[in-house]
CSV table of C-alpha atoms in Angstrom, one decimal:
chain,number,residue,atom,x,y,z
A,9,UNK,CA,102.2,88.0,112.9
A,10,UNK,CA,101.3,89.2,109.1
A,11,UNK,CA,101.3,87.9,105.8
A,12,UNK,CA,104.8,87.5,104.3
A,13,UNK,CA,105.2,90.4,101.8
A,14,UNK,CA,106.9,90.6,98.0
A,15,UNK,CA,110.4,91.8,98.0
A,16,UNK,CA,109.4,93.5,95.1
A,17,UNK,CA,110.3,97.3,95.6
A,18,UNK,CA,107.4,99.6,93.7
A,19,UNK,CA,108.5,102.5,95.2
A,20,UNK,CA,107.2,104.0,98.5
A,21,UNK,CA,106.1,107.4,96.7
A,22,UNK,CA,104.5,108.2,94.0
A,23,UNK,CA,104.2,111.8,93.0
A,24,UNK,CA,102.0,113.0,90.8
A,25,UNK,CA,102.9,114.6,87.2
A,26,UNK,CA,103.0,118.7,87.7
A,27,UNK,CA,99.9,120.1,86.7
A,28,UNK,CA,98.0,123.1,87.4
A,29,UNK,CA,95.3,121.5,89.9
A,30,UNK,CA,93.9,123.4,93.0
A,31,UNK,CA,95.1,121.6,95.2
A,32,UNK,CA,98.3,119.2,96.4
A,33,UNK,CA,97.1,116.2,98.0
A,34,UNK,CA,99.2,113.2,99.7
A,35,UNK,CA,97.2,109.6,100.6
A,36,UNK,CA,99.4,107.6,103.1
A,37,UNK,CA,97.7,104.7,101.8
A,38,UNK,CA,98.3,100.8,103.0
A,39,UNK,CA,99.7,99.2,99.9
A,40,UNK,CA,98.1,98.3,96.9
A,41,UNK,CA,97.4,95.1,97.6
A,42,UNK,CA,95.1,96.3,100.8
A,43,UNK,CA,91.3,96.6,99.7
A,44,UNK,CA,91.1,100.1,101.6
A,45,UNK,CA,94.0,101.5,99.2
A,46,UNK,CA,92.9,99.5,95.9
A,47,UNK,CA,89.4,101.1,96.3
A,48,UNK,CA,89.2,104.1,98.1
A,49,UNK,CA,92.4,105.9,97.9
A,50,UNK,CA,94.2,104.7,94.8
A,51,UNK,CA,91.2,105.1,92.7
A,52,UNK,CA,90.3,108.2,94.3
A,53,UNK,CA,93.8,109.6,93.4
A,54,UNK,CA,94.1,108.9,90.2
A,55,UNK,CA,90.6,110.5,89.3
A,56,UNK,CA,91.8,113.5,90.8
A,57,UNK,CA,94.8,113.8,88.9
A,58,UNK,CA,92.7,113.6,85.7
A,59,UNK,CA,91.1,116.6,87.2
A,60,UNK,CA,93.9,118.3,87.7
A,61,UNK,CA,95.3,118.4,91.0
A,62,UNK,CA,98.6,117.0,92.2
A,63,UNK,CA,98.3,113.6,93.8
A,64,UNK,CA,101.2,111.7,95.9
A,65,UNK,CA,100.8,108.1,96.9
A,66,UNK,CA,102.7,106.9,99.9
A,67,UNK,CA,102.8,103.0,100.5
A,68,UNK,CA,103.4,101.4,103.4
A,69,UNK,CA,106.3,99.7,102.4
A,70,UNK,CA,106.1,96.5,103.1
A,71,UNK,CA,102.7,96.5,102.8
A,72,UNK,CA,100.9,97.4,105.9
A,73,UNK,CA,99.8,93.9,107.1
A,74,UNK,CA,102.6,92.1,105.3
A,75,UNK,CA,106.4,91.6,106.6
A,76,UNK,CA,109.4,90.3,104.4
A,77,UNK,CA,110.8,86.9,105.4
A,78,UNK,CA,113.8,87.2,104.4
A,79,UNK,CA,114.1,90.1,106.5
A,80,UNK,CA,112.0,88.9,109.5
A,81,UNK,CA,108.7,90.1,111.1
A,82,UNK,CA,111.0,92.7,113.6
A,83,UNK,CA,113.2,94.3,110.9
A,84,UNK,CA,109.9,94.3,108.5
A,85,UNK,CA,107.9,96.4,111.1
A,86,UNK,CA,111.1,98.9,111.6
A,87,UNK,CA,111.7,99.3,108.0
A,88,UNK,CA,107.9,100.5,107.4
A,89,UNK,CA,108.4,102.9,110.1
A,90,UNK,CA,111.6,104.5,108.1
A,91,UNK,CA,109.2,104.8,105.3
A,92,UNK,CA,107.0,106.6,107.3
A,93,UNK,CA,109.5,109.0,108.5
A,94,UNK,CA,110.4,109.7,104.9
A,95,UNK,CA,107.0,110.6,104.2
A,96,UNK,CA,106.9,112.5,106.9
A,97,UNK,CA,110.1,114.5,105.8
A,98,UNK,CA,107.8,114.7,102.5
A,99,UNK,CA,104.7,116.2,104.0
A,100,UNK,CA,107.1,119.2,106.0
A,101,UNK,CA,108.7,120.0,102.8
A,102,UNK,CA,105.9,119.9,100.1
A,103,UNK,CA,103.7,121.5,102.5
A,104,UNK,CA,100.2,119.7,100.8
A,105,UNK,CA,97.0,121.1,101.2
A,106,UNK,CA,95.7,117.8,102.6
A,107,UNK,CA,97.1,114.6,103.9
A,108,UNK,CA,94.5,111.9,103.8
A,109,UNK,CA,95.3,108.9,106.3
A,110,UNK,CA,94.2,105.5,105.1
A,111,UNK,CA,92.9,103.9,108.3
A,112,UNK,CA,95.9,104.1,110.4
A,113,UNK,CA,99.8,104.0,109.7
A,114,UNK,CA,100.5,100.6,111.5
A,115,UNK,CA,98.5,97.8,112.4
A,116,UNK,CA,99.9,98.1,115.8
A,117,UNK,CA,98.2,100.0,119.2
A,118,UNK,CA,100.9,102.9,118.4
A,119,UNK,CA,99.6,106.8,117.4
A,120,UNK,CA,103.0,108.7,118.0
A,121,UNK,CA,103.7,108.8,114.2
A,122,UNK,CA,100.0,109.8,112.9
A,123,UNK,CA,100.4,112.6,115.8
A,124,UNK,CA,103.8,113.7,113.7
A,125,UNK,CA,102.1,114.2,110.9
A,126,UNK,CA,99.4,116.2,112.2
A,127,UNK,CA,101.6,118.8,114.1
A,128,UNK,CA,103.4,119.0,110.1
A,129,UNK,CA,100.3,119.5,107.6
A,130,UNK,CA,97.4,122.0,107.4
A,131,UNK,CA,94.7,119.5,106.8
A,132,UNK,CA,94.3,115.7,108.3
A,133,UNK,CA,91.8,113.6,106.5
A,134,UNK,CA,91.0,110.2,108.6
A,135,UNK,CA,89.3,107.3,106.3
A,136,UNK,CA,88.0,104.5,107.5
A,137,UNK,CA,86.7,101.9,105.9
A,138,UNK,CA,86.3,98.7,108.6
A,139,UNK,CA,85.7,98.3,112.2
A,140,UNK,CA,89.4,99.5,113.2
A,141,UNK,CA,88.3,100.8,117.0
A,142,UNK,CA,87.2,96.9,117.7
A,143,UNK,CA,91.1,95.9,117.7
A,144,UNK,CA,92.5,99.5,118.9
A,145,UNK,CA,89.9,101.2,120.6
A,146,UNK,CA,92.0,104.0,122.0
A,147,UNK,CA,93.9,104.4,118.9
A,148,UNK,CA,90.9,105.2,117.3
A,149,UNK,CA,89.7,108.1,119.3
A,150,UNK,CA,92.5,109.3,119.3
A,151,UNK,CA,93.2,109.4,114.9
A,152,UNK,CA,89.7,111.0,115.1
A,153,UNK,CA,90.1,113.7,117.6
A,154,UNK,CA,93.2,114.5,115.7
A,155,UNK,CA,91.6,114.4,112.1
A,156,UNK,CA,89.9,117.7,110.7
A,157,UNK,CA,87.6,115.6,109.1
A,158,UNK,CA,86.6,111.8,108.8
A,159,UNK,CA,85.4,110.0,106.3
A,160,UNK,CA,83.5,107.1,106.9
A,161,UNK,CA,82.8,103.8,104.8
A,162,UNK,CA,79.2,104.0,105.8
A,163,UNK,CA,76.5,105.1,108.4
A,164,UNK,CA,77.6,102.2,111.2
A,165,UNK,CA,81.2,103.6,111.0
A,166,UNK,CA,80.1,107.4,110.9
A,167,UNK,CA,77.7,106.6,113.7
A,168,UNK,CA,81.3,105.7,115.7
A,169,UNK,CA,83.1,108.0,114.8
A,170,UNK,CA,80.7,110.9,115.9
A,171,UNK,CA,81.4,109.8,118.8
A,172,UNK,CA,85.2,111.4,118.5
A,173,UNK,CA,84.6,114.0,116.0
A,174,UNK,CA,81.6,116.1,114.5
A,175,UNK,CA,83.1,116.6,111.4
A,176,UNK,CA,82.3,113.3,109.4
A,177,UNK,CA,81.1,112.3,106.0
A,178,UNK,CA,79.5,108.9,105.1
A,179,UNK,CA,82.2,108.0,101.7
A,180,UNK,CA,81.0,104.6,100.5
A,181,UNK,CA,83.5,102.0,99.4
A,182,UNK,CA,83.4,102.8,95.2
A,183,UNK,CA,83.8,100.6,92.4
A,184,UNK,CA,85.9,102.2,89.3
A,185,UNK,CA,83.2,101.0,86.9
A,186,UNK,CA,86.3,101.3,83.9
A,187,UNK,CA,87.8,98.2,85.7
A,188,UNK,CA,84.6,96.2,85.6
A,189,UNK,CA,83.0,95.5,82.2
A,190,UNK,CA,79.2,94.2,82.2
A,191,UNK,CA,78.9,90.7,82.0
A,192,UNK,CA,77.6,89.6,78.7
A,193,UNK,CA,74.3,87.8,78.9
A,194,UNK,CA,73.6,83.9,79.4
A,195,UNK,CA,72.4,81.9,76.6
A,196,UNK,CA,70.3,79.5,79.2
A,197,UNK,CA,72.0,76.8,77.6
A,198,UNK,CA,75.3,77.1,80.4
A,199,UNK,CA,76.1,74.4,82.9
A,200,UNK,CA,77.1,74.0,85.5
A,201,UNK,CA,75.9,77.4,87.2
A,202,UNK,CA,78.7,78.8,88.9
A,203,UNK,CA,77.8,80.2,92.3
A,204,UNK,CA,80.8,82.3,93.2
A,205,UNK,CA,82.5,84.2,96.2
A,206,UNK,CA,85.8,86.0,96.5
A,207,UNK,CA,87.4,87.4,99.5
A,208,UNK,CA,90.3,86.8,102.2
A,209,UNK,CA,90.9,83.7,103.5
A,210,UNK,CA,90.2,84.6,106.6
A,211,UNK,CA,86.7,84.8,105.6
A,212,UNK,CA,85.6,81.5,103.7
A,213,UNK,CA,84.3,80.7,106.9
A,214,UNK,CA,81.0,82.8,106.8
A,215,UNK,CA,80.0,80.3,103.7
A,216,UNK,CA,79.4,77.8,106.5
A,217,UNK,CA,76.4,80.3,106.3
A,218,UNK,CA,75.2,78.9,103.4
A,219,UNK,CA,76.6,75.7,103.2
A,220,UNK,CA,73.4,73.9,104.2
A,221,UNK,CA,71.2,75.3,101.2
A,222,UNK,CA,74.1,74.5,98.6
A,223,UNK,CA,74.1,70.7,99.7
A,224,UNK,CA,70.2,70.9,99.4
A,225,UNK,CA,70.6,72.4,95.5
A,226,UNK,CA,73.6,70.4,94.8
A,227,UNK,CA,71.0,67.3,95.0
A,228,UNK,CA,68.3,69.0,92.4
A,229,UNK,CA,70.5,71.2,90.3
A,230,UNK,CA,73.7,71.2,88.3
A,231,UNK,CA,76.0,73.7,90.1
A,232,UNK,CA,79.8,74.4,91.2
A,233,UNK,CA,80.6,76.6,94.1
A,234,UNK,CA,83.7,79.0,93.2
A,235,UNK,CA,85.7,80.2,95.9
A,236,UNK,CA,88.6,82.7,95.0
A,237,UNK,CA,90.8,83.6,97.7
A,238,UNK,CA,94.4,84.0,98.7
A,239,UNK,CA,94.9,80.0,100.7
A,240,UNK,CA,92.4,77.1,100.4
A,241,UNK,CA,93.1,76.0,104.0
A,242,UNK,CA,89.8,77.5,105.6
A,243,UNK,CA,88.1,75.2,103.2
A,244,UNK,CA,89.2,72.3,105.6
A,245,UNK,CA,86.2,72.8,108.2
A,246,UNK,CA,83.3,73.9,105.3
A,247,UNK,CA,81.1,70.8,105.6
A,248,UNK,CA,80.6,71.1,101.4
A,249,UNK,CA,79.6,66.9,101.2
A,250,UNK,CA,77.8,66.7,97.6
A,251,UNK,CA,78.7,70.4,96.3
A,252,UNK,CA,81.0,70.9,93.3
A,253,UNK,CA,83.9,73.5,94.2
A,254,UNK,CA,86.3,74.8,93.0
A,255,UNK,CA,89.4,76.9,94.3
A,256,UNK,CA,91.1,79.8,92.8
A,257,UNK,CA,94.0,81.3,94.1
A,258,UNK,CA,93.5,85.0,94.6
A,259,UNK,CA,95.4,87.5,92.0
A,260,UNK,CA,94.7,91.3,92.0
A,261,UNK,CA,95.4,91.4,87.7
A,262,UNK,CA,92.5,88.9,87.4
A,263,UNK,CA,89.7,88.9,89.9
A,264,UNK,CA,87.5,90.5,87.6
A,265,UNK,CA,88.1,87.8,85.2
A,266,UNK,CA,87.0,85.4,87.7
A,267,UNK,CA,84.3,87.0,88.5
A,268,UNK,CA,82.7,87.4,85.6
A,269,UNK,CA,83.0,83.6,85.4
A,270,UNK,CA,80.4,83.6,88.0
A,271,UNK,CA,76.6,83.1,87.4
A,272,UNK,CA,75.2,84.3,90.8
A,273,UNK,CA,77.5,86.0,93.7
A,274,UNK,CA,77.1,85.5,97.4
A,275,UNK,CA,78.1,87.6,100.2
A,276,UNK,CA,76.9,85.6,103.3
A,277,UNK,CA,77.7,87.3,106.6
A,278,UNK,CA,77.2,86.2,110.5
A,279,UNK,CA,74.6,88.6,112.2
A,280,UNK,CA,76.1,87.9,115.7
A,281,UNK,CA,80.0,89.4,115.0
A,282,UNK,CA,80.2,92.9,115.5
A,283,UNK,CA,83.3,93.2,112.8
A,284,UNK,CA,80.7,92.3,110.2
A,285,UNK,CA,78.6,95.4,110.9
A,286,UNK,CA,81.2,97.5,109.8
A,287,UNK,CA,82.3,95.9,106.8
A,288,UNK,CA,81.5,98.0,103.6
A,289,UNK,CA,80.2,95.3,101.2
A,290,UNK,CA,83.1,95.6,98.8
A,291,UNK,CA,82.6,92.1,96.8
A,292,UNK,CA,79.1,92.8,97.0
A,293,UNK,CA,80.1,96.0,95.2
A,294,UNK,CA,81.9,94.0,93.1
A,295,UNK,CA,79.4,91.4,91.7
A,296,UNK,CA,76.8,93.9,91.1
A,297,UNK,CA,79.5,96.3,89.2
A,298,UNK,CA,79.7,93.3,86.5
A,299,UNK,CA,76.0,93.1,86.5
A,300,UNK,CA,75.6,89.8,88.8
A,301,UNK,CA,73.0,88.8,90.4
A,302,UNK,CA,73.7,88.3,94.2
A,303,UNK,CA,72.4,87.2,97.3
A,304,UNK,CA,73.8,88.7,100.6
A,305,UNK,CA,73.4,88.8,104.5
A,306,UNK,CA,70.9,91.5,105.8
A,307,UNK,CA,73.8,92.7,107.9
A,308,UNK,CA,75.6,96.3,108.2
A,309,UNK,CA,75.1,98.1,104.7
A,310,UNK,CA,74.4,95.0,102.6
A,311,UNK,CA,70.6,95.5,103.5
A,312,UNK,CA,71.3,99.3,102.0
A,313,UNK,CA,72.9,98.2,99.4
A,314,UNK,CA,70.5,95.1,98.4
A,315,UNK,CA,66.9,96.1,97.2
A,316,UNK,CA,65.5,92.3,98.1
A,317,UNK,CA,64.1,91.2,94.7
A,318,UNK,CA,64.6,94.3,92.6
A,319,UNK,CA,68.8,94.2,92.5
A,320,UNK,CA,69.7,91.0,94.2
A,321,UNK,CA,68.7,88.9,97.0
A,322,UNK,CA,68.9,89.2,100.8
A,323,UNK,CA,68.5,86.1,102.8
A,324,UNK,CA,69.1,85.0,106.6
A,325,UNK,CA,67.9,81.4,107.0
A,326,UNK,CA,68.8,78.2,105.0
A,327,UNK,CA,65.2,78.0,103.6
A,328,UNK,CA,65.8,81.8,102.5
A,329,UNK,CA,69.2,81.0,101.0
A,330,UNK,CA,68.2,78.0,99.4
A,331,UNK,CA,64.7,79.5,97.7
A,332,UNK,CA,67.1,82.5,96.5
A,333,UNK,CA,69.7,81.0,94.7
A,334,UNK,CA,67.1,78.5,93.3
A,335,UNK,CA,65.0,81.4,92.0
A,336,UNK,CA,68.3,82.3,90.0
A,337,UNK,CA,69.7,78.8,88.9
A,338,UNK,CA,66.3,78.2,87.2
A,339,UNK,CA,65.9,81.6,86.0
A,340,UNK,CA,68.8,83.0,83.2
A,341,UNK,CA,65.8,86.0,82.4
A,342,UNK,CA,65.9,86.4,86.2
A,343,UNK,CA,69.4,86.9,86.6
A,344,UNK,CA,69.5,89.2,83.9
A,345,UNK,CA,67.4,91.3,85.0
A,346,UNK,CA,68.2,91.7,88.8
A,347,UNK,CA,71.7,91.9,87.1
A,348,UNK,CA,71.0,94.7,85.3
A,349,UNK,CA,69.6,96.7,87.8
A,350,UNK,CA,72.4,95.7,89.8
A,351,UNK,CA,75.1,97.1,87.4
A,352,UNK,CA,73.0,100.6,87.6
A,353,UNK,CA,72.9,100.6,91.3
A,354,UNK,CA,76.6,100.8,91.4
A,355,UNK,CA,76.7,103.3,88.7
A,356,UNK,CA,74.3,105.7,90.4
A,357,UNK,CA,75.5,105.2,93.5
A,358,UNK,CA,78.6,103.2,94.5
A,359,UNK,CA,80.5,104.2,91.8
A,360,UNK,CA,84.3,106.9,92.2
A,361,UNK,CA,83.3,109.1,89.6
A,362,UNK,CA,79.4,109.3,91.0
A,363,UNK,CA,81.4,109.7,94.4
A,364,UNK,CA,84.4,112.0,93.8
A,365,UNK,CA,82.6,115.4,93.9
A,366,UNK,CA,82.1,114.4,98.0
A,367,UNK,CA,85.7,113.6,98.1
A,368,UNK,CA,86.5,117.1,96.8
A,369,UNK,CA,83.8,118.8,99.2
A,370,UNK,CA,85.4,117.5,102.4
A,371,UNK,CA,89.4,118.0,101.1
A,372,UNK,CA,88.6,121.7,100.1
A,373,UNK,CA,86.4,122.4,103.3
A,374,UNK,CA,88.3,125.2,105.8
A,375,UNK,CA,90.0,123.7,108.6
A,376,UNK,CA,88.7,124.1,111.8
């Protein structure tokens, strides 16, 4: 039904501090615990405050995909859509130059409230960052026939959403680079070498992926598999016989502690899922922000976003995977220097303050 959701109250709304900016702006964002808020509207926001224009944040409150227990899953679901209707009350009364939609309003099949909001502002922003139309195909059409403009996580989502609405832009998912210091060098002397993934739980599953080529290395090399995530129950049906792992429960005020823990990152992906096409390659993103070497599916954008052998690693079979992260266990100068490169890929590319002048393009772009 969802996750269960802290009762701690943050507040709904956030305004911004009065400033002189060009424009007034609110993001009906998912909460900041949700990846599509923490790194696309949140981050977005606050750089555009800096620049001077006036900002709102609206949570889903509780969080989008969370409920309260104490509460119930029912009276959770109804108390997200008062919030709503607050914020809509908001958006009629402050009258904002644009109101950008973080993916949808509820995780539910339901568009009545996103329609509310579009007969009450000038401008509709849709982002998306994930396969949404898989779970709520009609829902989707309809968010971007209503939207003046859509922003898309990457080509694969813009490609579908052309299909609703000619106005799109291809947004990646952006790393704040502030947030994500570069990983100071290894001495050569370390060990173990920590191979290390973070994500949902609902996705330790795709390291069965690799599995195979980390019980081949375990045998030849000293490492330790680090998995951070929110439960360790998926780690039940990993067939990990030989590997050293570790578990670390997920926290927001420290993943980019743990990672830079790590020695080498890995983003495996199946090839055969269609949700995985979609996905934006956020702890990709993230690994290569701290200057980690990673190696990654060839699936969706991570074959964009990898240069095989100049930034990081791609790799689809076992005998790819295990060759890979061998080449990096061995190789401290190696991971260096795909790390490096790494880091200034992000900068140049997948990084909000590289990305924020786009942003600004399509908000201040005349409404057709």
């Amino acid at each position: 039904m969802g996750k269960k959701a802290s009762s701690r109250f943050d507040g709904p709304v956030v305004p911004g501090p009065p400033s002189f900016g060009d424009m007034r702006i609110l993001f009906l964002h998912s909460g900041d615990r949700v990846p599509s808020a923490r790194f696309r509207a949140l981050p977005v926001a606050r750089r555009l405050r800096q620049a001077g224009h006036r900002c709102t944040l609206a949570s889903s409150f509780p969080q989008k995909y969370d409920y309260f227990p104490w509460l119930g899953f029912r009276p959770s679901q109804a108390l997200k859509r008062i919030v709503r209707f607050a914020h809509l009350v908001l958006a009629r009364l402050r009258r904002y130059d644009v109101v950008v939609l973080d993916r949808e309003l509820f995780d539910n099949p339901t568009v009545a409230m996103e329609e509310r909001f579009r007969k009450a502002v000038k401008r509709l922003i849709l982002d998306v960052d994930d396969g949404i139309f898989l779970r709520y195909p009609e829902k989707f059409a309809r968010l971007a026939q209503m939207a003046d403009h859509v922003v898309a996580g990457n080509r694969f989502l813009a490609d579908k959403a052309r299909t609703y609405n000619e106005c799109v832009s291809v947004i990646p998912t952006c790393i704040e680079l502030d947030d994500y210091p570069q990983r100071s060098p290894d001495d050569g002397a370390q060990s173990p070498i920590i191979i290390g993934w973070i994500g949902t739980h609902a996705n330790v599953p795709y390291l069965a992926i690799v599995a195979p080529a980390l019980r081949r290395l375990a045998q030849r090399h000293r490492i330790e598999l680090r998995i951070v995530a929110s439960s360790a129950d998926p780690l039940q049906d990993l067939d990990l016989q030989g590997v050293p792992f570790r578990f670390v429960p997920w926290q927001g005020e420290h993943e980019v502690r743990e990672i830079l823990q790590f020695h080498i990152g890995l983003m495996p992906l199946p090839a055969d899922q269609q949700w995985t096409r979609y996905k934006c390659g956020l702890k990709l993103l993230q690994y290569m922000a701290v200057g980690l070497p990673a190696v990654a599916s060839p699936v969706g954008v991570n074959a964009e976003i990898v240069q095989h052998g100049m930034n990081g690693y791609l790799a689809t079979t076992v005998t790819e995977w295990e060759e890979a992260l061998a080449a990096l266990i061995v190789d401290p100068e190696k991971r260096l220097q795909l790390g490096t490169e790494a880091r200034r890929t992000v900068k140049s590319r997948y990084s909000v303050e590289v990305n924020l002048a786009r942003y600004l393009e399509v908000f201040q772009a005349p409404s057709t």
